[in-house]
XYZ file of C-alpha atoms in Angstrom:
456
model
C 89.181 90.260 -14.620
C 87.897 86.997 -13.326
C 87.498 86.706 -9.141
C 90.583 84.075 -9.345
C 92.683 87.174 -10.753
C 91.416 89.330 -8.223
C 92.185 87.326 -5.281
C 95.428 86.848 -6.624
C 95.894 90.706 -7.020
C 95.355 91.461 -3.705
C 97.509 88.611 -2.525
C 100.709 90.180 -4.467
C 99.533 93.884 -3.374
C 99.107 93.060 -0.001
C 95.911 93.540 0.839
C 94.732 90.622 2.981
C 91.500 92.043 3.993
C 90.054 91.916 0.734
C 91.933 89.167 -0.288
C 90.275 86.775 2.575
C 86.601 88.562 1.826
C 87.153 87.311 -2.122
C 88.497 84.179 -1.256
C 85.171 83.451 0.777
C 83.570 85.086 -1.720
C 84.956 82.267 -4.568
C 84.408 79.594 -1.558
C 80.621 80.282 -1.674
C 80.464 79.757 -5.550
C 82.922 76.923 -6.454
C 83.811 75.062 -3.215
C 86.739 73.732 -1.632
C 88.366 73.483 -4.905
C 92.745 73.352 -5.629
C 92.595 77.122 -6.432
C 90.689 78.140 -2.999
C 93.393 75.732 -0.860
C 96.034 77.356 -2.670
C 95.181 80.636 -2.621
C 93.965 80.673 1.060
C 97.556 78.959 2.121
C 98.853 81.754 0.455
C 97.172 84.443 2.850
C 97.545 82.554 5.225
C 101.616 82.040 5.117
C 102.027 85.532 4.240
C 100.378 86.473 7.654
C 102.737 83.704 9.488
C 99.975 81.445 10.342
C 101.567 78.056 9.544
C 99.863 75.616 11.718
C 96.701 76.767 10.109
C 98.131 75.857 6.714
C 99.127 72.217 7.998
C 95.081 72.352 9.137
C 94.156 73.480 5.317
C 96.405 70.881 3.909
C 95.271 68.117 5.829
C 91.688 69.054 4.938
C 92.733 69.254 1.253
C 94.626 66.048 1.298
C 91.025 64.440 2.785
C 89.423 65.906 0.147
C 91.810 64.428 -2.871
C 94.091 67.264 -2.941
C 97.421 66.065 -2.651
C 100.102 66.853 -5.076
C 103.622 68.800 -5.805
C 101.807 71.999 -4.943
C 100.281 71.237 -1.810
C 103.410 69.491 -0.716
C 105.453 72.758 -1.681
C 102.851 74.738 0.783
C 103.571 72.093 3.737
C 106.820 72.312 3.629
C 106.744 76.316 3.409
C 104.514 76.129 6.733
C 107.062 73.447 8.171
C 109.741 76.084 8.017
C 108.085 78.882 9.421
C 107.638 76.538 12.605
C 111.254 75.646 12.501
C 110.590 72.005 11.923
C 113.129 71.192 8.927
C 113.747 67.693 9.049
C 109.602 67.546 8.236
C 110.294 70.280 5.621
C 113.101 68.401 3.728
C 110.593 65.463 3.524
C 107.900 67.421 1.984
C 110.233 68.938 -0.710
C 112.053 65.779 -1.790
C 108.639 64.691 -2.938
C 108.512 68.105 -5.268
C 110.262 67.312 -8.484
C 112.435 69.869 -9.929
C 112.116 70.330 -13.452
C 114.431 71.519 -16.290
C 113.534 75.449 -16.119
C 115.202 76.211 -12.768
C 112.725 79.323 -13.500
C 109.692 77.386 -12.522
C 111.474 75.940 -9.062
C 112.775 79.153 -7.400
C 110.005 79.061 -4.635
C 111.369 75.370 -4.114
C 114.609 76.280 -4.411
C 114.556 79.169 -1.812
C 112.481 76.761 0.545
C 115.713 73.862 0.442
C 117.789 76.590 1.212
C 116.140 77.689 3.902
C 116.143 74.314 5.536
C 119.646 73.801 4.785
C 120.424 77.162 5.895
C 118.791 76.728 9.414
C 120.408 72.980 9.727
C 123.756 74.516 9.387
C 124.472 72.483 6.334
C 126.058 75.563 4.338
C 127.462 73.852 1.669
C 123.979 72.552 0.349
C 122.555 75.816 1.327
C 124.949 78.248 -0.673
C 124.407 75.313 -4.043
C 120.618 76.259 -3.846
C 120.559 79.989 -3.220
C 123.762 79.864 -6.007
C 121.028 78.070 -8.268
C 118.649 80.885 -7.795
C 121.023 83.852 -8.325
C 121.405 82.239 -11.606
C 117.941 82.656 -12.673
C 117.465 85.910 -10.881
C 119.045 89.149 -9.241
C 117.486 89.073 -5.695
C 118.736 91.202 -2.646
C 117.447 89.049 -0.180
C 118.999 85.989 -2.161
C 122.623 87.480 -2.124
C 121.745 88.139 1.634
C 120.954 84.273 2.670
C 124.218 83.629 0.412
C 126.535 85.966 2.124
C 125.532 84.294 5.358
C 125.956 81.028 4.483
C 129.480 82.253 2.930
C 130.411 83.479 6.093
C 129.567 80.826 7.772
C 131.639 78.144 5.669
C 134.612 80.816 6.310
C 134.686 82.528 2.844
C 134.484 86.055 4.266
C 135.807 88.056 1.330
C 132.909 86.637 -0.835
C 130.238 87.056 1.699
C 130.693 90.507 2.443
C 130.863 90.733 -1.334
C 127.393 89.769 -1.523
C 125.728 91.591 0.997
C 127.191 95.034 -0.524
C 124.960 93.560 -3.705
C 122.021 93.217 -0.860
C 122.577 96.460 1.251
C 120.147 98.358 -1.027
C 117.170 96.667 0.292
C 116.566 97.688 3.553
C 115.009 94.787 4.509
C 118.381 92.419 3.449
C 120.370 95.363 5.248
C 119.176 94.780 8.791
C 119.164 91.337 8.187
C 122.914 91.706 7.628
C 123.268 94.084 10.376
C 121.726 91.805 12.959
C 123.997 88.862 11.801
C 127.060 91.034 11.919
C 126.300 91.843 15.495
C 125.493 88.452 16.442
C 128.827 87.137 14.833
C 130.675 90.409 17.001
C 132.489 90.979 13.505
C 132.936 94.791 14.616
C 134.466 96.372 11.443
C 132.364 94.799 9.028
C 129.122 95.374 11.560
C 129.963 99.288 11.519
C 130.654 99.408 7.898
C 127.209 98.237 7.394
C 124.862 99.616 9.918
C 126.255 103.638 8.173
C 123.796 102.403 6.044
C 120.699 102.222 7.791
C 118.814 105.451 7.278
C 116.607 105.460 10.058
C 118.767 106.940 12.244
C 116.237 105.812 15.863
C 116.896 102.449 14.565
C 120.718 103.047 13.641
C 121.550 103.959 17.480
C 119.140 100.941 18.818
C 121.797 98.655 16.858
C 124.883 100.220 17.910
C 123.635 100.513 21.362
C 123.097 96.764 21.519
C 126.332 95.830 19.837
C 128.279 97.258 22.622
C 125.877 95.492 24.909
C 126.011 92.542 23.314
C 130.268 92.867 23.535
C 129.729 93.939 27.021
C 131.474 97.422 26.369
C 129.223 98.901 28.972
C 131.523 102.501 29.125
C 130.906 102.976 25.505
C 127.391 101.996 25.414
C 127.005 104.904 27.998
C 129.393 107.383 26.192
C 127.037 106.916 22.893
C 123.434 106.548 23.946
C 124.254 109.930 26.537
C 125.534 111.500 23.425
C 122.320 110.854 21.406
C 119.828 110.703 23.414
C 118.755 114.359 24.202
C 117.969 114.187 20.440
C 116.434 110.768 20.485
C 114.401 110.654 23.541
C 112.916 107.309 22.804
C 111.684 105.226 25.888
C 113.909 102.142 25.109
C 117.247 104.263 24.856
C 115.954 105.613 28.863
C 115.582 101.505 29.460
C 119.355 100.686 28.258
C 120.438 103.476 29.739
C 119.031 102.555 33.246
C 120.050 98.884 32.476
C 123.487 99.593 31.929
C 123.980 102.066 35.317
C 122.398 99.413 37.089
C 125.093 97.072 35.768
C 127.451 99.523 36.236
C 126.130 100.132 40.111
C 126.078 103.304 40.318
C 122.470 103.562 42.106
C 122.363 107.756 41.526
C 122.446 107.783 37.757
C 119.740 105.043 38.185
C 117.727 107.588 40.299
C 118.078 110.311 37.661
C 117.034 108.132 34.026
C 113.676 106.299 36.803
C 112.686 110.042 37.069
C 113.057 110.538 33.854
C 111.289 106.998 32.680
C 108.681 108.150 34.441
C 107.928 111.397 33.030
C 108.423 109.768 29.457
C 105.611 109.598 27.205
C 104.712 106.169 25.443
C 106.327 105.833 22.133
C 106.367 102.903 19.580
C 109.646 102.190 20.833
C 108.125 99.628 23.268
C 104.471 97.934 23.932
C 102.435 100.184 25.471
C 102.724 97.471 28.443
C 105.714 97.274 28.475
C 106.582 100.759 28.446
C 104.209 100.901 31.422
C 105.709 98.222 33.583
C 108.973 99.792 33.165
C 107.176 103.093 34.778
C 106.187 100.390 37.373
C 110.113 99.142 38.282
C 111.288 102.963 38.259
C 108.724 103.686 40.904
C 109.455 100.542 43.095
C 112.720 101.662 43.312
C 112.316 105.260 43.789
C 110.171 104.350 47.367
C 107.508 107.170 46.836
C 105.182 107.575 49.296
C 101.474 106.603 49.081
C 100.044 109.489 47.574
C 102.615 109.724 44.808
C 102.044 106.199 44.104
C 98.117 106.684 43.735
C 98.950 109.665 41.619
C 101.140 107.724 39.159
C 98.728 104.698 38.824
C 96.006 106.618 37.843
C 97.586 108.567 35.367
C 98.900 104.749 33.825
C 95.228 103.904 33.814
C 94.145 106.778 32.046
C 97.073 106.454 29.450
C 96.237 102.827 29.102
C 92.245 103.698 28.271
C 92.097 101.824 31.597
C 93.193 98.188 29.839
C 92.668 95.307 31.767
C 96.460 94.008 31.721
C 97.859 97.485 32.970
C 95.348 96.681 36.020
C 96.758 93.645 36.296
C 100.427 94.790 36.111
C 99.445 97.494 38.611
C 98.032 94.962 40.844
C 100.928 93.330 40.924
C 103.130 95.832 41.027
C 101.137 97.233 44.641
C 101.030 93.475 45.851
C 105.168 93.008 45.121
C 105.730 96.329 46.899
C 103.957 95.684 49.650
C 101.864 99.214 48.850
C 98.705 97.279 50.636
C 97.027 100.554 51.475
C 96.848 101.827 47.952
C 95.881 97.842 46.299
C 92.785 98.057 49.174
C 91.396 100.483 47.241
C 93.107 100.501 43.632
C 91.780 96.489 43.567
C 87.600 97.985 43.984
C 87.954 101.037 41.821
C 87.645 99.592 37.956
C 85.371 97.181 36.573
C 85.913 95.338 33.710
C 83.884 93.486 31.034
C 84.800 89.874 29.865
C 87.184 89.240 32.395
C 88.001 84.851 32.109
C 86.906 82.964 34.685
C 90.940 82.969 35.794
C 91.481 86.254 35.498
C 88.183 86.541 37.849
C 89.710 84.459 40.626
C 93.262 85.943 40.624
C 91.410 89.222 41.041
C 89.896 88.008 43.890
C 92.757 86.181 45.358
C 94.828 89.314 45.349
C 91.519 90.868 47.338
C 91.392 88.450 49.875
C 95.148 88.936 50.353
C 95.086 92.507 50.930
C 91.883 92.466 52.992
C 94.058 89.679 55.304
C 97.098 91.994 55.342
C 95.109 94.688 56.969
C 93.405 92.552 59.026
C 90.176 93.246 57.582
C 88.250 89.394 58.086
C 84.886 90.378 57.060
C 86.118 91.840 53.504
C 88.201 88.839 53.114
C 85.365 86.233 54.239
C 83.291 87.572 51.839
C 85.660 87.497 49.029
C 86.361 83.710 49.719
C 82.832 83.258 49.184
C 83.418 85.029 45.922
C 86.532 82.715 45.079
C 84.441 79.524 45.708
C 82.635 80.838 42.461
C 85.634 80.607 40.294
C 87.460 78.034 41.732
C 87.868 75.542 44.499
C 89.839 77.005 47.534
C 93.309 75.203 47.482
C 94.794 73.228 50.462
C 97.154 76.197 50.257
C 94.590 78.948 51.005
C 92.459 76.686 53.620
C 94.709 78.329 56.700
C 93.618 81.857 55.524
C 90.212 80.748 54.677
C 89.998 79.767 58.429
C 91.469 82.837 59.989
C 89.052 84.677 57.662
C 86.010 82.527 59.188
C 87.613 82.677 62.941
C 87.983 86.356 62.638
C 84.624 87.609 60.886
C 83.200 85.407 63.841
C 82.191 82.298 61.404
C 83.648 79.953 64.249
C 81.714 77.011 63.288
C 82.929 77.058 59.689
C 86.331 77.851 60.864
C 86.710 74.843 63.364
C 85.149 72.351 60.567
C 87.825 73.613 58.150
C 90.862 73.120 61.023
C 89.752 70.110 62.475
C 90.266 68.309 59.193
C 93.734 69.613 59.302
C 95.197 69.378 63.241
C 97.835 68.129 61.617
C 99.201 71.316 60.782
C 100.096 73.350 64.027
C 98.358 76.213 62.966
C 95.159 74.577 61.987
C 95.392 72.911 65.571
C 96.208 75.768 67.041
C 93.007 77.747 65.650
C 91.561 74.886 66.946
C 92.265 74.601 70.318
C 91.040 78.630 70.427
C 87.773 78.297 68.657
C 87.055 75.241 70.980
C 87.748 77.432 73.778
C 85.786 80.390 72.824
C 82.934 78.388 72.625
C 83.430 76.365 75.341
C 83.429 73.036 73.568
C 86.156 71.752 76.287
C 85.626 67.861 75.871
C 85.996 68.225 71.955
C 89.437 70.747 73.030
C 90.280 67.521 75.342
C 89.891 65.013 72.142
C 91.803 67.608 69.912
C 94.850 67.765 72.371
C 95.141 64.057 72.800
C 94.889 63.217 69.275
C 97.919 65.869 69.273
C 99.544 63.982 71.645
C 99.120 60.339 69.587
C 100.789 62.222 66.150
C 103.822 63.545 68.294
C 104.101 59.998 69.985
C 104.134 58.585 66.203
C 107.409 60.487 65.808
C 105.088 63.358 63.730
C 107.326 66.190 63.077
C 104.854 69.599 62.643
C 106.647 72.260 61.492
C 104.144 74.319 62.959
C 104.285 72.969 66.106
C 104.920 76.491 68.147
C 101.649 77.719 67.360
C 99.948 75.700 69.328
C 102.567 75.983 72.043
C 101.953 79.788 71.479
C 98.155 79.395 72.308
C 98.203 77.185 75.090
C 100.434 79.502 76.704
C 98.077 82.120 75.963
C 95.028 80.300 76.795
C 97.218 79.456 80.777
C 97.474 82.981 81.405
C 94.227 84.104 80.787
């Protein structure tokens, strides 16, 4: 068996791994040839990478590869990123010969594009033209919808029964029954799906989807002692929460939380869904610590559980528990960004419990990641003024006495260090803007600390 057979081999048979390995095995030995662009656009649209296909084309076209084949592969890639006018272009310039044999890949690709441009007619004449030639499942499937969707019911349902055996065609048909809300024909259908897990996820969202709330209730109730998945627990809690009726809510967040992760949902996911149930159950700190280290621990303490955690604490106002949650992992190859939110969300809760030395030195952190926004600067200051950094904190406000607050801060630090004839300069420069007509929004604070200031 040559290594062209090979690659081809474990193309068909699915395995990529060794596909890729031979394919840079044959790269090494005969180039950038038409059989190593076609076979690695091959891989690479069975594993849904299409823009990296246009790439490979373009780099085949530069290097005098550019015929009916290589067109055929653009327009395949095209698809998969829903561009279809760009498709149609590509396969016009494919000629279609007199086997109709040869053409089914091109064939199945203009139906496709006339399938998803809602031109029916044309789409039913080429998947027609394949059935033909061949007895395909998923052909009959793409049929049957187009059928449907021209108004010839009787026939399409008459071709997905011929697809229903593949279970792959099945759902396919199950999901467009559901999205057309053709009820009868829907049921009829989804009887057939054997996995049952998956059988109640598609009858539970059909009645979503219809908005038949009671019976969604009545049915996932009735199966889920049996099927305690995760996102049956989620729809449930959706739908009582649409429902309002807060103390059914109360009893499926206790039980969210007690769930164990299935496959059901992404294991982030799943664990920000823990997150809302506990929100709204308004535990108490040490619950709260208890339940976020047990999410670490189930997450193999993963960086984006932190992060959902950390947001989760900040939303809920749980400042106590981020003050220490927010020092007590450390993580390698965090991004520069990921670095400065981090430390953003420190300063925050270090300001919230008025804590100006922690959050002085974690701007100096910030200023390593990122420049401090005009947006920050006020807490900045208050985190200078208060960690006794007065200097700093009056060069930052004086730049900025045009916001009351920055004047305000101002007008104190000025006083605290006695700097009276700069205080003097500060007010009557005040005194110019609000002549000007210059509106402050923030104009009470320094009302606030000149009263303060009189009564000392």
């Amino acid at each position: 068996m040559t290594l062209q057979d090979e690659i081809i081999d474990a193309i068909q048979n699915n395995e990529l791994d060794d596909a890729f390995h031979k394919i840079q095995e044959y790269e090494q030995s005969y180039g950038h040839d038409d059989f190593y662009y076609l076979s690695l656009s091959d891989l690479l649209l069975f594993q849904g990478m299409y823009e990296d296909v246009l790439i490979l084309m373009e780099d085949a076209k530069n290097n005098g590869y550019d015929d009916e084949l290589f067109y055929e592969r653009r327009a395949d890639a095209l698809i998969g990123l829903d561009r279809f006018d760009d498709a149609l272009d590509y396969l016009k310039m494919c000629t279609l010969g007199e086997d109709p044999e040869e053409d089914l890949h091109i064939l199945y690709l203009y139906g496709q594009v006339y399938l998803n441009k809602e031109d029916y007619k044309m789409a039913v004449q080429y998947f027609e033209d394949i059935l033909l030639e061949v007895d395909t499942p998923s052909i009959y499937c793409y049929a049957g919808i187009a059928y449907w969707k021209l108004g010839k019911k009787a026939r399409s349902l008459e071709y997905f029964e011929r697809a229903k055996d593949d279970e792959e065609s099945l759902t396919q048909i199950c999901l467009f029954l559901k999205e057309e809300k053709e009820e009868k024909s829907f049921f009829d259908f989804v009887q057939c799906i054997p996995e049952e897990d998956y059988r109640i996820h598609l009858i539970s969202d059909y009645y979503l989807e219809t908005e038949a709330y009671e019976q969604a209730v009545s049915y996932l109730e009735e199966k889920i002692e049996a099927h305690p998945l995760m996102i049956f627990y989620v729809k449930l809690l959706g739908l009582f929460e649409q429902l309002n009726e807060p103390d059914k809510m109360k009893y499926y967040e206790r039980k969210i939380l007690r769930l164990p992760i299935d496959d059901t949902m992404t294991r982030i996911n799943a664990i920000e869904m823990k997150l809302i149930a506990l929100q709204r159950l308004h535990y108490r700190d040490e619950t709260i610590k208890k339940y976020i280290k047990e999410f670490m621990t189930m997450s193999g303490n993963d960086k984006h559980v932190f992060f959902a955690i950390a947001s989760f604490l900040m939303n809920g106002r749980y400042i106590k528990v981020a003050s220490k949650f927010l020092y007590a992992y450390e993580f390698v190859g965090l991004t520069k960004e990921e670095k400065a939110y981090l430390t953003r969300i420190r300063i925050f809760t270090a300001l919230s419990l008025s804590d100006f030395y922690k959050a002085y030195d974690e701007f100096q952190v910030l200023k390593q990641y990122q420049t401090i926004d005009e947006e920050f600067m006020y807490d900045y200051a208050v985190a200078c003024f208060n960690s006794h950094h007065v200097k700093e904190a009056l060069e930052i406000a004086r730049q900025r006495y045009q916001d009351g607050r920055m004047a305000a801060l101002c007008i104190a630090g000025y006083d605290l260090t006695e700097q009276f004839d700069e205080q003097a300069e500060l007010l009557g420069d005040i005194h110019k803007l609000l002549d000007a007509g210059y509106e402050d929004p923030n104009i009470d604070a320094i009302y606030d600390v000149l009263g303060t200031l009189a009564n000392e």
